[in-house]
Structure formats: structure tokens, C-alpha cells
Coordinates of C-alpha atoms in Angstrom, one line a residue:
M1 CA -2.5 -18.8 36.8
K2 CA -6.2 -18.7 36.9
L3 CA -7.7 -15.5 35.4
D4 CA -10.1 -13.4 37.5
R5 CA -13.6 -12.3 36.6
M6 CA -14.8 -8.8 36.9
N7 CA -17.8 -9.9 39.0
G8 CA -19.6 -6.6 38.6
L9 CA -16.6 -4.4 39.3
K10 CA -16.8 -1.4 36.9
R11 CA -14.2 1.1 35.8
T12 CA -14.7 4.5 37.3
D13 CA -11.8 6.4 35.8
Y14 CA -9.2 6.3 33.1
C15 CA -5.5 6.1 34.2
G16 CA -4.3 9.4 32.7
T17 CA -7.3 11.5 33.9
L18 CA -6.5 11.1 37.6
T19 CA -5.1 14.2 39.4
K20 CA -4.4 15.5 42.9
E21 CA -8.1 16.4 43.0
N22 CA -8.9 12.7 43.3
I23 CA -6.8 12.2 46.4
G24 CA -8.9 10.3 49.0
N25 CA -11.3 8.9 46.3
T26 CA -11.8 5.2 45.7
V27 CA -11.3 4.5 42.0
V28 CA -11.4 1.5 39.7
V29 CA -8.9 1.6 36.7
C30 CA -8.2 -0.9 33.9
G31 CA -5.4 -1.4 31.4
W32 CA -2.1 -3.0 30.6
I33 CA 0.9 -3.3 32.9
Q34 CA 3.7 -1.2 31.5
R35 CA 6.2 -2.6 34.0
Q36 CA 6.4 -4.0 37.5
R37 CA 9.0 -3.3 40.2
D38 CA 9.3 -5.7 43.1
L39 CA 11.3 -4.2 45.9
G40 CA 10.6 -7.0 48.4
G41 CA 8.0 -5.7 50.8
L42 CA 7.0 -3.0 48.3
I43 CA 5.7 -3.5 44.7
F44 CA 5.0 -0.8 42.2
A45 CA 3.3 -1.4 38.8
D46 CA 2.7 1.2 36.1
L47 CA -0.8 0.7 34.6
R48 CA -1.4 2.1 31.1
D49 CA -4.5 2.8 29.1
R50 CA -5.1 5.1 26.1
T51 CA -5.1 8.2 28.3
G52 CA -1.8 7.6 30.1
I53 CA -0.1 5.8 33.0
V54 CA -0.8 5.7 36.7
Q55 CA 1.2 4.0 39.4
L56 CA -0.3 1.1 41.4
A57 CA 1.2 0.6 44.9
F58 CA 1.3 -2.5 47.1
D59 CA 2.9 -2.5 50.5
D60 CA 2.7 -4.1 54.0
N61 CA -0.8 -2.8 54.4
T62 CA -2.0 -4.7 51.3
E63 CA -4.0 -7.9 51.8
S64 CA -1.7 -10.9 51.3
T65 CA -3.7 -12.4 48.4
V66 CA -3.6 -9.1 46.5
F67 CA 0.1 -8.7 47.2
E68 CA 0.7 -12.2 45.8
K69 CA -1.1 -11.3 42.6
A70 CA 0.9 -8.1 42.3
S71 CA 4.2 -10.1 42.6
A72 CA 3.0 -12.2 39.6
L73 CA 2.4 -9.2 37.3
R74 CA 4.4 -8.9 34.1
S75 CA 4.5 -6.5 31.2
E76 CA 1.2 -6.4 29.1
F77 CA -0.9 -8.3 31.6
V78 CA -4.4 -6.9 31.5
V79 CA -5.7 -5.9 35.0
M80 CA -8.4 -4.1 36.9
A81 CA -7.4 -2.4 40.1
K82 CA -9.5 -0.8 42.9
G83 CA -8.0 1.4 45.5
S84 CA -7.7 4.9 46.9
V85 CA -5.7 7.7 45.4
R86 CA -2.9 9.1 47.5
M87 CA 0.2 11.3 47.1
R88 CA 3.4 9.6 45.9
S89 CA 6.3 9.7 48.2
S90 CA 8.6 10.3 45.2
V91 CA 7.2 12.5 42.4
N92 CA 7.8 11.5 38.8
P93 CA 7.8 14.7 36.7
D94 CA 7.8 12.8 33.4
I95 CA 4.1 11.9 33.5
P96 CA 1.0 13.9 34.2
T97 CA 0.0 11.6 37.1
G98 CA 3.5 11.6 38.5
D99 CA 2.5 13.1 41.9
I100 CA -0.2 10.5 42.8
E101 CA -0.6 6.7 43.0
I102 CA -3.3 4.2 43.8
E103 CA -3.1 2.2 47.0
V104 CA -4.6 -1.0 45.7
D105 CA -6.9 -3.1 47.8
E106 CA -8.4 -5.2 45.1
L107 CA -6.6 -6.5 42.0
K108 CA -8.0 -8.7 39.2
I109 CA -5.8 -10.2 36.5
L110 CA -8.1 -10.4 33.5
G111 CA -5.5 -11.4 30.9
K112 CA -2.0 -12.8 30.8
S113 CA 0.6 -12.0 28.2
E114 CA 3.5 -13.8 26.8
T115 CA 6.7 -11.7 26.4
P116 CA 5.9 -9.4 23.5
P117 CA 8.3 -9.3 20.5
F118 CA 9.2 -5.7 21.3
E119 CA 8.7 -3.5 24.3
I120 CA 5.7 -1.1 24.2
L121 CA 7.6 2.2 24.3
N122 CA 7.3 5.4 22.3
D123 CA 10.9 5.2 21.2
S124 CA 10.8 1.5 20.4
L125 CA 14.0 0.2 18.8
A126 CA 12.1 -2.5 16.9
N127 CA 12.1 -2.2 13.1
E128 CA 9.0 -1.1 11.4
E129 CA 8.4 -4.4 9.6
L130 CA 8.3 -6.2 13.0
R131 CA 6.0 -3.6 14.5
L132 CA 3.6 -3.8 11.5
K133 CA 3.5 -7.6 11.8
Y134 CA 2.3 -7.1 15.3
R135 CA 0.4 -3.9 14.6
Y136 CA -2.1 -4.6 17.5
L137 CA 0.9 -4.3 19.8
D138 CA 2.3 -1.3 18.0
L139 CA -1.0 0.4 18.4
R140 CA -0.6 0.2 22.2
R141 CA 2.3 2.6 22.0
P142 CA 1.2 6.0 23.4
S143 CA 2.6 8.0 20.4
I144 CA 0.6 5.9 17.9
Q145 CA -2.5 6.0 20.1
N146 CA -2.2 9.8 20.3
N147 CA -2.1 10.0 16.5
I148 CA -5.2 7.9 16.2
L149 CA -6.9 10.0 18.8
M150 CA -6.0 13.2 17.0
R151 CA -7.3 11.7 13.8
H152 CA -10.6 11.1 15.6
K153 CA -10.7 14.7 16.8
I154 CA -10.0 16.0 13.3
T155 CA -12.9 14.0 11.8
K156 CA -15.2 15.2 14.6
V157 CA -14.3 18.9 13.9
T158 CA -14.7 18.2 10.2
R159 CA -18.2 16.9 10.6
D160 CA -19.2 19.6 12.9
Y161 CA -17.9 22.4 10.7
F162 CA -19.5 21.2 7.5
D163 CA -22.8 20.4 9.2
E164 CA -22.9 23.9 10.6
N165 CA -22.3 25.2 7.1
G166 CA -25.2 23.4 5.5
F167 CA -23.5 20.3 4.1
I168 CA -25.2 16.9 4.1
E169 CA -23.1 13.8 4.7
I170 CA -24.1 11.2 2.1
E171 CA -22.4 7.9 1.5
T172 CA -21.6 6.9 -2.1
P173 CA -21.0 3.4 -3.4
T174 CA -17.7 1.5 -3.0
L175 CA -18.6 -1.0 -5.8
I176 CA -18.8 1.1 -9.0
K177 CA -18.1 1.1 -12.7
S178 CA -14.5 1.4 -13.7
T179 CA -13.8 4.9 -15.2
P180 CA -10.5 6.4 -16.1
E181 CA -9.2 8.7 -13.3
G182 CA -5.4 8.7 -13.7
A183 CA -4.4 5.6 -11.7
R184 CA -5.2 1.9 -12.0
D185 CA -8.5 0.8 -10.5
Y186 CA -8.8 -2.0 -8.0
L187 CA -11.2 -4.4 -9.8
V188 CA -13.7 -6.7 -8.1
P189 CA -15.1 -9.6 -10.2
S190 CA -18.8 -10.1 -10.1
R191 CA -20.1 -13.7 -9.3
I192 CA -23.5 -12.9 -10.8
H193 CA -22.5 -11.0 -13.9
K194 CA -19.9 -13.4 -15.2
G195 CA -16.9 -11.7 -16.9
S196 CA -17.9 -8.3 -15.6
F197 CA -16.1 -6.3 -12.9
F198 CA -16.8 -3.6 -10.3
A199 CA -14.1 -1.1 -9.4
L200 CA -13.3 0.4 -6.1
P201 CA -13.6 4.2 -6.3
Q202 CA -10.5 6.3 -6.8
S203 CA -12.8 9.1 -5.6
P204 CA -16.5 9.7 -5.3
Q205 CA -16.2 12.3 -8.2
L206 CA -19.0 11.2 -10.5
Y207 CA -21.4 10.4 -7.7
K208 CA -20.9 13.7 -5.9
Q209 CA -21.6 15.5 -9.2
L210 CA -24.8 13.5 -9.6
L211 CA -25.8 14.5 -6.1
M212 CA -25.6 18.1 -7.2
L213 CA -27.9 17.3 -10.1
S214 CA -30.2 15.6 -7.5
G215 CA -30.7 18.9 -5.7
F216 CA -28.8 18.3 -2.5
D217 CA -26.9 21.5 -2.9
R218 CA -24.0 20.8 -0.4
Y219 CA -22.5 17.4 0.1
M220 CA -19.6 16.1 2.2
Q221 CA -18.3 12.6 3.0
I222 CA -15.4 11.1 4.9
A223 CA -14.8 8.9 1.9
R224 CA -12.7 5.8 1.4
C225 CA -10.8 5.8 -1.9
Y226 CA -8.5 3.3 -3.6
R227 CA -5.7 3.6 -6.2
D228 CA -3.6 0.8 -7.5
E229 CA -0.3 2.7 -7.7
D230 CA 3.2 2.5 -6.3
L231 CA 3.5 3.6 -2.7
R232 CA 5.6 6.2 -0.9
A233 CA 5.7 7.9 2.5
D234 CA 2.6 10.0 1.8
R235 CA 0.7 7.5 -0.3
Q236 CA -1.4 4.4 0.5
P237 CA -3.4 2.1 -1.8
E238 CA -6.5 2.9 0.3
F239 CA -6.9 6.3 1.8
T240 CA -9.5 8.6 3.2
Q241 CA -10.7 11.8 1.7
I242 CA -12.7 14.7 3.1
D243 CA -14.9 15.0 0.0
L244 CA -17.2 18.0 -0.7
E245 CA -19.2 19.5 -3.5
M246 CA -21.3 22.7 -3.7
S247 CA -23.9 23.9 -6.1
F248 CA -24.5 27.5 -7.4
V249 CA -20.9 28.5 -6.6
E250 CA -17.8 29.9 -8.3
M251 CA -14.2 29.1 -7.3
E252 CA -14.0 31.8 -4.6
D253 CA -17.0 30.2 -2.8
V254 CA -15.3 26.8 -2.6
L255 CA -12.0 28.3 -1.5
K256 CA -13.7 30.4 1.2
I257 CA -15.4 27.3 2.7
A258 CA -12.1 25.4 2.7
E259 CA -10.2 28.3 4.3
G260 CA -12.8 28.5 7.1
Y261 CA -12.4 24.8 7.6
V262 CA -8.6 24.8 8.0
S263 CA -8.8 27.8 10.3
R264 CA -11.4 26.2 12.5
L265 CA -9.6 22.8 12.5
F266 CA -6.1 24.1 13.5
K267 CA -7.6 26.3 16.2
E268 CA -9.7 23.6 17.8
V269 CA -7.2 20.8 17.5
L270 CA -3.8 22.5 17.9
N271 CA -4.8 25.9 19.2
I272 CA -3.0 27.5 16.3
D273 CA -4.4 30.5 14.5
I274 CA -4.2 30.2 10.7
P275 CA -4.7 33.7 9.1
T276 CA -7.1 33.9 6.2
P277 CA -7.4 34.5 3.3
L278 CA -4.6 32.1 2.5
P279 CA -1.9 33.2 0.1
R280 CA -2.2 32.2 -3.5
L281 CA 0.2 31.4 -6.4
T282 CA -0.6 30.5 -9.9
F283 CA 0.8 27.3 -11.2
T284 CA 3.2 29.3 -13.4
Q285 CA 4.4 31.4 -10.4
A286 CA 4.9 28.3 -8.2
M287 CA 6.9 26.5 -10.9
N288 CA 9.1 29.5 -11.7
D289 CA 9.8 30.4 -8.1
Y290 CA 9.9 27.0 -6.4
G291 CA 10.2 24.4 -9.1
S292 CA 7.1 22.6 -7.8
D293 CA 3.3 22.8 -8.0
K294 CA 3.3 21.9 -4.3
P295 CA 5.9 24.3 -2.9
D296 CA 7.2 24.4 0.6
T297 CA 7.0 28.2 1.3
R298 CA 8.3 28.0 4.9
F299 CA 11.7 29.1 3.6
D300 CA 12.8 31.3 0.7
M301 CA 15.6 30.1 -1.7
K302 CA 13.5 31.0 -4.8
I303 CA 14.7 30.0 -8.3
K304 CA 16.1 32.8 -10.4
D305 CA 16.2 32.9 -14.2
I306 CA 19.7 33.9 -15.4
S307 CA 19.2 33.0 -19.1
D308 CA 19.4 36.6 -20.3
I309 CA 22.7 37.0 -18.5
V310 CA 24.4 34.0 -20.0
E311 CA 22.8 33.7 -23.4
N312 CA 25.9 35.1 -25.1
C313 CA 28.6 34.1 -22.6
G314 CA 31.6 32.1 -23.5
F315 CA 30.5 29.0 -21.5
G316 CA 29.0 26.8 -24.2
V317 CA 26.8 24.7 -21.8
F318 CA 24.9 27.9 -20.8
A319 CA 24.9 29.7 -24.2
D320 CA 24.0 26.6 -26.2
T321 CA 21.1 25.7 -23.9
V322 CA 19.5 29.1 -24.3
K323 CA 20.2 29.1 -28.0
N324 CA 18.3 25.8 -28.3
G325 CA 15.3 27.0 -26.5
G326 CA 16.3 25.9 -23.0
T327 CA 16.8 27.9 -19.9
V328 CA 19.5 28.5 -17.2
R329 CA 18.3 29.0 -13.7
A330 CA 19.8 29.1 -10.2
I331 CA 19.1 29.0 -6.5
N332 CA 21.1 30.7 -3.7
A333 CA 21.8 28.6 -0.6
K334 CA 22.5 31.4 1.8
N335 CA 25.4 31.0 4.3
A336 CA 25.9 27.4 3.0
S337 CA 29.6 27.4 2.1
S338 CA 30.6 25.7 5.3
V339 CA 28.0 22.9 4.9
L340 CA 28.1 22.6 1.1
T341 CA 31.7 21.5 0.6
R342 CA 33.0 20.3 -2.7
K343 CA 32.3 16.8 -1.6
E344 CA 28.7 17.7 -0.7
I345 CA 28.2 19.5 -4.0
D346 CA 29.4 16.4 -5.8
K347 CA 26.7 14.5 -4.1
L348 CA 24.1 17.1 -5.1
T349 CA 25.4 16.8 -8.7
E350 CA 24.7 13.0 -8.6
D351 CA 21.2 13.8 -7.2
A352 CA 20.6 16.3 -10.0
K353 CA 21.6 13.8 -12.6
G354 CA 19.4 11.1 -11.0
I355 CA 16.3 13.3 -11.6
G356 CA 17.1 14.3 -15.2
A357 CA 19.8 17.0 -15.2
K358 CA 22.9 16.7 -17.4
G359 CA 25.0 18.3 -14.6
L360 CA 25.1 20.9 -12.0
A361 CA 27.2 24.1 -12.1
F362 CA 28.0 26.1 -8.9
I363 CA 29.5 29.2 -7.5
R364 CA 30.9 28.8 -4.0
W365 CA 31.8 32.1 -2.2
V366 CA 34.2 31.2 0.6
E367 CA 37.1 33.7 0.4
D368 CA 36.9 37.3 -0.7
T369 CA 36.3 36.3 -4.3
P370 CA 33.7 33.6 -5.3
T371 CA 35.1 30.5 -7.1
C372 CA 33.5 28.3 -9.8
S373 CA 34.6 25.9 -12.5
F374 CA 33.3 28.0 -15.4
S375 CA 34.5 31.5 -14.3
K376 CA 37.3 31.5 -17.0
F377 CA 34.6 31.5 -19.7
M378 CA 32.7 34.4 -18.2
T379 CA 33.4 38.1 -18.2
E380 CA 33.6 40.1 -15.0
D381 CA 30.3 41.8 -15.8
E382 CA 28.5 38.5 -16.4
M383 CA 29.7 37.0 -13.1
S384 CA 28.7 40.2 -11.3
A385 CA 25.3 40.1 -12.9
I386 CA 24.7 36.5 -11.8
L387 CA 25.7 37.4 -8.2
T388 CA 23.4 40.4 -8.2
R389 CA 20.5 38.5 -9.7
T390 CA 20.8 35.8 -7.1
D391 CA 21.4 38.2 -4.2
A392 CA 24.7 36.4 -3.5
Q393 CA 27.0 37.4 -0.7
K394 CA 30.1 35.9 0.9
G395 CA 29.3 32.5 2.5
D396 CA 26.6 31.6 -0.1
V397 CA 26.6 28.8 -2.6
I398 CA 24.8 29.2 -6.0
L399 CA 23.6 26.1 -7.7
I400 CA 22.9 26.4 -11.5
V401 CA 21.1 24.0 -13.9
A402 CA 20.9 24.5 -17.7
D403 CA 18.3 22.4 -19.5
R404 CA 14.8 22.4 -20.9
K405 CA 12.5 24.5 -18.8
N406 CA 10.5 21.7 -17.2
T407 CA 13.7 19.7 -16.3
C408 CA 15.5 22.7 -15.0
L409 CA 12.7 23.8 -12.7
S410 CA 11.9 20.3 -11.4
V411 CA 15.6 19.6 -10.6
L412 CA 16.1 22.9 -8.9
G413 CA 12.9 22.4 -7.0
A414 CA 14.1 19.1 -5.7
L415 CA 17.6 20.4 -4.9
R416 CA 16.0 23.3 -3.0
L417 CA 14.3 20.9 -0.6
T418 CA 17.4 18.8 -0.2
V419 CA 19.7 21.8 0.5
A420 CA 17.2 23.2 3.0
K421 CA 17.2 20.0 5.0
K422 CA 21.0 19.8 4.9
L423 CA 21.1 23.4 6.2
D424 CA 18.3 22.8 8.7
I425 CA 16.6 26.0 7.8
I426 CA 13.0 24.8 7.5
P427 CA 11.0 26.4 10.4
D428 CA 8.5 24.5 12.5
K429 CA 5.3 26.2 11.4
Y430 CA 2.3 25.7 9.0
N431 CA 2.4 27.4 5.7
F432 CA -0.7 27.0 3.5
V433 CA -0.8 28.2 -0.1
W434 CA -3.4 27.9 -2.9
I435 CA -2.1 26.9 -6.3
T436 CA -4.5 28.1 -9.1
E437 CA -4.7 28.4 -12.9
F438 CA -3.3 25.0 -13.7
P439 CA -2.6 24.2 -17.4
F440 CA -5.4 22.2 -18.8
F441 CA -3.2 20.1 -21.0
E442 CA 0.4 18.7 -20.6
Y443 CA 2.5 18.0 -23.7
N444 CA 3.7 14.4 -23.9
E445 CA 7.1 14.5 -25.6
E446 CA 7.0 10.7 -26.2
T447 CA 3.7 10.6 -28.0
G448 CA 3.6 14.1 -29.3
N449 CA 0.1 14.5 -27.9
W450 CA -1.5 16.9 -25.4
D451 CA -2.7 14.9 -22.4
A452 CA -5.3 16.0 -19.8
M453 CA -3.9 17.1 -16.5
H454 CA -7.3 16.8 -14.8
H455 CA -10.4 14.6 -14.9
P456 CA -12.5 15.4 -18.0
F457 CA -15.2 17.3 -16.1
T458 CA -12.8 20.1 -15.0
A459 CA -13.9 23.4 -16.5
P460 CA -11.5 25.6 -18.4
L461 CA -11.2 29.3 -17.7
D462 CA -13.9 31.1 -19.7
E463 CA -11.3 33.2 -21.6
C464 CA -9.5 30.0 -22.7
I465 CA -12.4 28.1 -24.3
E466 CA -11.6 29.5 -27.7
F467 CA -8.2 27.9 -27.7
L468 CA -9.3 24.3 -27.0
D469 CA -9.0 23.2 -30.6
T470 CA -6.2 25.5 -31.8
N471 CA -3.8 26.3 -28.9
P472 CA -4.0 23.7 -26.1
E473 CA -0.9 25.3 -24.4
K474 CA -3.0 28.5 -23.8
V475 CA -5.8 26.6 -22.0
F476 CA -5.9 26.9 -18.2
A477 CA -8.3 25.2 -15.8
K478 CA -10.7 26.4 -13.1
A479 CA -8.7 24.1 -10.8
Y480 CA -7.0 24.6 -7.5
D481 CA -4.8 22.7 -5.0
L482 CA -4.3 23.4 -1.4
V483 CA -0.7 22.9 -0.3
L484 CA 0.6 22.7 3.3
N485 CA 4.4 22.7 4.0
G486 CA 5.1 21.2 0.5
V487 CA 2.4 18.5 0.7
E488 CA -0.6 18.5 -1.6
L489 CA -3.5 18.4 0.8
S490 CA -6.4 18.9 -1.6
S491 CA -7.3 19.1 -5.2
G492 CA -10.5 20.5 -6.7
S493 CA -12.1 22.3 -9.6
I494 CA -15.3 23.9 -10.9
R495 CA -17.0 21.4 -13.1
I496 CA -18.3 21.5 -16.7
T497 CA -22.1 21.5 -16.8
D498 CA -22.7 22.6 -20.4
P499 CA -23.2 19.4 -22.6
E500 CA -21.8 21.1 -25.7
L501 CA -18.6 22.2 -23.9
Q502 CA -18.4 18.7 -22.3
S503 CA -18.6 17.1 -25.8
K504 CA -15.9 19.5 -27.0
M505 CA -13.7 18.6 -24.0
F506 CA -14.0 14.8 -24.7
S507 CA -13.0 15.5 -28.3
A508 CA -10.0 17.5 -27.2
L509 CA -9.0 14.6 -24.9
G510 CA -9.1 12.2 -27.9
L511 CA -12.3 10.4 -26.8
S512 CA -14.8 9.6 -29.5
E513 CA -18.5 10.2 -28.8
R514 CA -19.0 6.4 -28.4
E515 CA -16.1 6.1 -26.0
A516 CA -17.2 9.0 -24.0
H517 CA -20.7 7.6 -23.7
E518 CA -19.4 4.1 -22.7
K519 CA -17.3 5.6 -19.9
F520 CA -19.3 8.5 -18.7
G521 CA -22.8 8.2 -20.3
F522 CA -24.7 7.9 -17.0
L523 CA -23.3 11.3 -15.9
T524 CA -23.5 13.1 -19.3
D525 CA -27.1 11.8 -19.7
A526 CA -27.9 13.4 -16.3
F527 CA -26.7 16.8 -17.5
R528 CA -29.5 16.8 -20.0
F529 CA -32.0 17.3 -17.2
G530 CA -30.8 20.5 -15.7
A531 CA -27.4 20.7 -14.1
P532 CA -26.6 23.5 -11.6
P533 CA -23.2 25.1 -11.7
H534 CA -21.1 23.3 -9.2
G535 CA -17.6 22.6 -7.9
G536 CA -15.8 21.0 -5.0
M537 CA -12.6 19.4 -3.8
G538 CA -11.2 16.5 -1.8
I539 CA -9.0 17.0 1.2
G540 CA -6.6 14.2 2.1
L541 CA -7.5 13.2 5.7
D542 CA -4.4 11.0 6.1
R543 CA -2.0 13.6 4.9
L544 CA -3.6 16.3 6.9
T545 CA -3.4 14.2 10.1
M546 CA 0.2 13.2 9.3
I547 CA 1.3 16.9 9.2
M548 CA -0.7 17.9 12.2
C549 CA 0.8 15.1 14.2
G550 CA 4.3 15.9 13.0
C551 CA 4.8 12.5 11.5
D552 CA 6.9 11.6 8.4
S553 CA 4.8 8.7 7.2
L554 CA 1.1 8.0 6.6
R555 CA 1.6 4.6 8.3
D556 CA 1.9 6.5 11.7
V557 CA -1.7 7.9 11.4
I558 CA -3.5 4.9 9.9
A559 CA -4.5 2.1 12.2
F560 CA -3.7 -0.8 9.9
P561 CA -1.6 0.5 7.0
K562 CA -0.1 -1.2 3.9
V563 CA 3.6 -1.4 3.2
S564 CA 5.5 -0.4 0.0
N565 CA 4.4 -3.5 -1.9
S566 CA 0.7 -2.9 -1.0
S567 CA 0.5 -5.8 1.4
E568 CA -0.6 -5.8 5.0
L569 CA 2.0 -7.6 7.1
M570 CA -0.3 -8.4 10.1
S571 CA -3.1 -10.2 8.3
G572 CA -1.1 -11.4 5.3
A573 CA -3.3 -9.6 2.8
P574 CA -3.5 -10.0 -0.2
A575 CA -3.7 -13.8 -0.1
Q576 CA -4.6 -16.6 -2.5
V577 CA -8.2 -18.0 -2.3
D578 CA -9.4 -21.5 -2.9
D579 CA -10.3 -22.9 -6.3
A580 CA -14.0 -23.0 -5.4
Q581 CA -14.1 -19.3 -5.0
I582 CA -12.3 -18.8 -8.3
K583 CA -14.7 -21.1 -10.1
D584 CA -17.7 -19.2 -8.7
L585 CA -16.4 -16.1 -10.4
A586 CA -15.9 -17.8 -13.8
I587 CA -12.3 -16.5 -14.0
S588 CA -8.9 -18.2 -14.3
I589 CA -5.6 -17.3 -12.8
I590 CA -2.6 -16.9 -15.1
K591 CA 0.5 -18.2 -13.5
S592 CA 3.4 -15.7 -13.5
D593 CA 7.1 -16.5 -13.4
K594 CA 7.7 -13.5 -11.2

């Protein structure tokens, strides 16, 4: 089949934009054939572009050469069609253009297609690996295209909002010096500086602080970031961050700007009102109530401390845990007894053990009297007190963990989410919450040291500075996270600008003066020339888009994503390079047995 040329014919309309208002108009549309139906003397073809589908019609009034071309159409052929818009004899209520069609009088086949490896449908049954191998075909699916289009709209609203609020968009380098930021850097060898390496930025953190020192006052960037770490559904090795920094501000100023942004964004993109100010929880409150520093607050099921009730009980698991400095805590799965059978509770017990718990105790209230395996060790008053503390009623299931505080909270936090999904009690809505007052240090039980929870330029709360050298557990940070439906969207902080305090912070983190200068000297040197108070945050564009699109994976909102082993199936990256390129870089490859 010989392909046609456009010969000056120009598209006048997109397929999905045509309506009954266009009836009688002559239009030119372009796109891909979704399917063709040949009924003998009547042919219909569904034409698809990024806006939707419109039906092309060919009948006994169609010129014979055009009808012949129409009979040759197959799925994914690229065509251009000219004709007049008319009412359909049979309305299709499943598509917006279902009451009209185009009576075609000119048809050009611009590109043929082999039979694709899977059908281009929203509900494609093809496995993800196959779809990612042929990602350019997968991207033709309307559901994926709609996600990419929503991402475009999100970035447009983002730029408009920050521009209107005085922010300047400035690009920062993507070939930078390697500095410790929590994850492994992706390294890029230098051909000119033999034996030296650039790193791809994990964030623009140091550069955006330098921009504040440069007097730009308010900065933002849709920034590409890179982290060499294990992947999961909400993590990719390269990701996009809505990055911002502000001078002459305190925490409240940064939070107010961010709240205005999410309120504007959800209204313009989804027509949903997000009430502000957004609710807040301290890190301690979030952990005690939800067992997570990124809690899903769309449902209740808060964690309750029952240590004081059981510290002197006859059940050794509980009493000994409290005696040895641990804690006993519980969650109440309301009206769950019919779903959380003994078999299901056994599965939850294995889940709990898999994430660090020694076991899982429970109270299941099915009959008039609740039952549990440890009741014989408890007094009637103690059992009654547990039920009262957890607000238990007939039909409920109480899940209890006894362990060290951190283990206990993290296990119950994970079980809380698992149980909520089993019970299908998570409402379809958007719950934002700020998490504030993060601990500055985290105790490492393996090394016996206090490790930093944030990058070294995060400022401590003013009232905590005196404890830096003596009581690290009492130091809290001017740091804040924005959480949406249990997903961390953003992390930020007010920065240290006092050179003396910065030096003290490096020392508290175990960095010598020489090490600190080698790693961060270009920034700390800049602080000597007048640094304004500043702070900012980075908002994950990929995660934000994923939630707003109602997707479960970042791969559904990124055009060309990586898979779990950090490879890209379509292009075959990463790949080996030839020896000449390796020689130019003056490096050698160590062969691995793996």
C-alpha cells in the first residue's frame, strides 16, 4: 500500500473536541484508527487522538477510491480525514462525541501499522513489562495520556502560582559535586579531569541556598533530581521536584505559601476546595496516634497506649515489656469481627512479625463476651479498662503489640493501614496534614551514635540549641513535611545561616572541620558574606500527580519510567559502552560474578 501525502491539507479540529455545534461544518481530523467495522456497503472507523475518539463514516455516497481506502484501514493506522459533521443514526453514550460522526469525502493514509503487541485500550490485559517495553504504544492509551495531560496542567498552574507570588524560576546545574544527602549519588566520570567525578543532584539544596545569598529572594524550579536507591511504587531513581526557597521568612511564611499553592492547584485542576489552614501534627503526635510520620488521616483507628493498664498484670509478655522499658499499645478495628476471622488474624500476626514484632495479641468481640488468648492472665478490671481505653464494642477487634516503643508504633502503624484496606473503610477524599517538630537526631542502636535525620543545614528550634552537645534526644528541628493521604509530598526546613551554629552542627554530626570544608566549603564560605534568614521545601511532582490522578504507581504518571531494578525496558538503559569511551575516561571496569 502506497502512503498518501498531506498535500497542503491541514487539521482543523481535534477528534474529541467536536460537538453537535459542528454539525454541517467541514472538518479535517488526524489520528490513529482505534478499530474499523466493515458492514459491506457501510464502513465505520473510530479515529483517536489525545482528546478522544470520533467516528468516521463511509457509505454508498462515498467516492469509490475513498471507500476502497477505508476498507483497508486497520488498527493503529495513521490517517487524515476530511468531511462534514452529521448526526449519528445510532448514538453511543459511552463517548463524548457519541451523537455525531464525520461523513468522509477525503481520506489519506499517512502511516501503516503492524499488529501491535497489545490492543490500545484503557483496560489493557497486557502485563506491565510488555507495555513498558513498548511504552510509546502504551502512551497512546487514553488513561495514560490523560495522566500526562493532567501533569502538564499541574506544572502550568504551579508556574503561574509561584510567578504571581514573586518567585523567580532559575535552573541549577545537573552536573555537581558529590555531597552527602542521605542516598547514593549517581556519579558521572569526567573525561577532562581524569579520576574525578560529577554527581547528579539528589536535590538543588545547596544551589538554592546560594541563590538566597545571591539576593534573588524567592526562587522556584521544576527540578530533576536523582537518587541511586531501591525502588518502590512511589519512588523512581530520577524524579521531579517543585523546588522553592524564600528569604527573610520564618516557618509560618513557607507553610502559608505552600497552603496557598495546594488550595489553588486542587481548585483549578480538580475543582476541589481544600480548606486552609491545613491541620498540623507534631512528629511525636503523629507517631503516637498513627505509628507513622506520614499518617493517612482519612480514617480514625488511632493507636492507644495501654501500658499503664497492663504493667502489673499476670500476662508476662505485657508486664515484662513495660518493666524492661517497652510499651504495650493497641488499635481498635471497629466492626471488624466478621472480616478479621482467626485465619485473617493469623495472617496479620505473620505480617507483624515480618516487620519486627515478636507477636500479635488480640481481643475479638463476637458474642456477648469478648474473647482472647490471654484473658485467663487478666483480671476483670484490667480487661474492662482495655476495652474502655480502646472504645471497644461488640463486633470490634483489638490488635495489641508489646515491644520497644519504636517497634510497637511502626508495627501498629503498618497494621492500621492493612486492616483499613481489608475493611474498605478509607474514604475517597484528600486529607492534607503538616508534620512539624521533627527530632533532630535519631539514635542508632547498632552503632550507639546519634545520626542526623535531616541535611546538615536544617536549623534546630531556638530553645533546643543548648542541648546539642549534651542531650541530643531533646533537640528538635525547624523542619516540616506535607503529607497527603499517607504519602509524603514535601519536605522542608528553615536553614542555618549562623556560621558558628553551623560549625557546631557539623561537630554534632561527627564531621571534623576539615571534612566539613571539603564537603560543603563552597556554601559555608558564602555564609561569611552576609546570609539572609531563609527556608524552603521541595514538593514531589510525581507523587502529587499520582494522587491527583488516582493512580497506584508513579510509572502511570511518568512518560518513560524505570522499573524496580532501575532499568528502562524500552531503550534498554543502562547499557554497556565500547572500550574507546571507557579509555577516554581513564577508568576501568571491574568484572563482577553477579
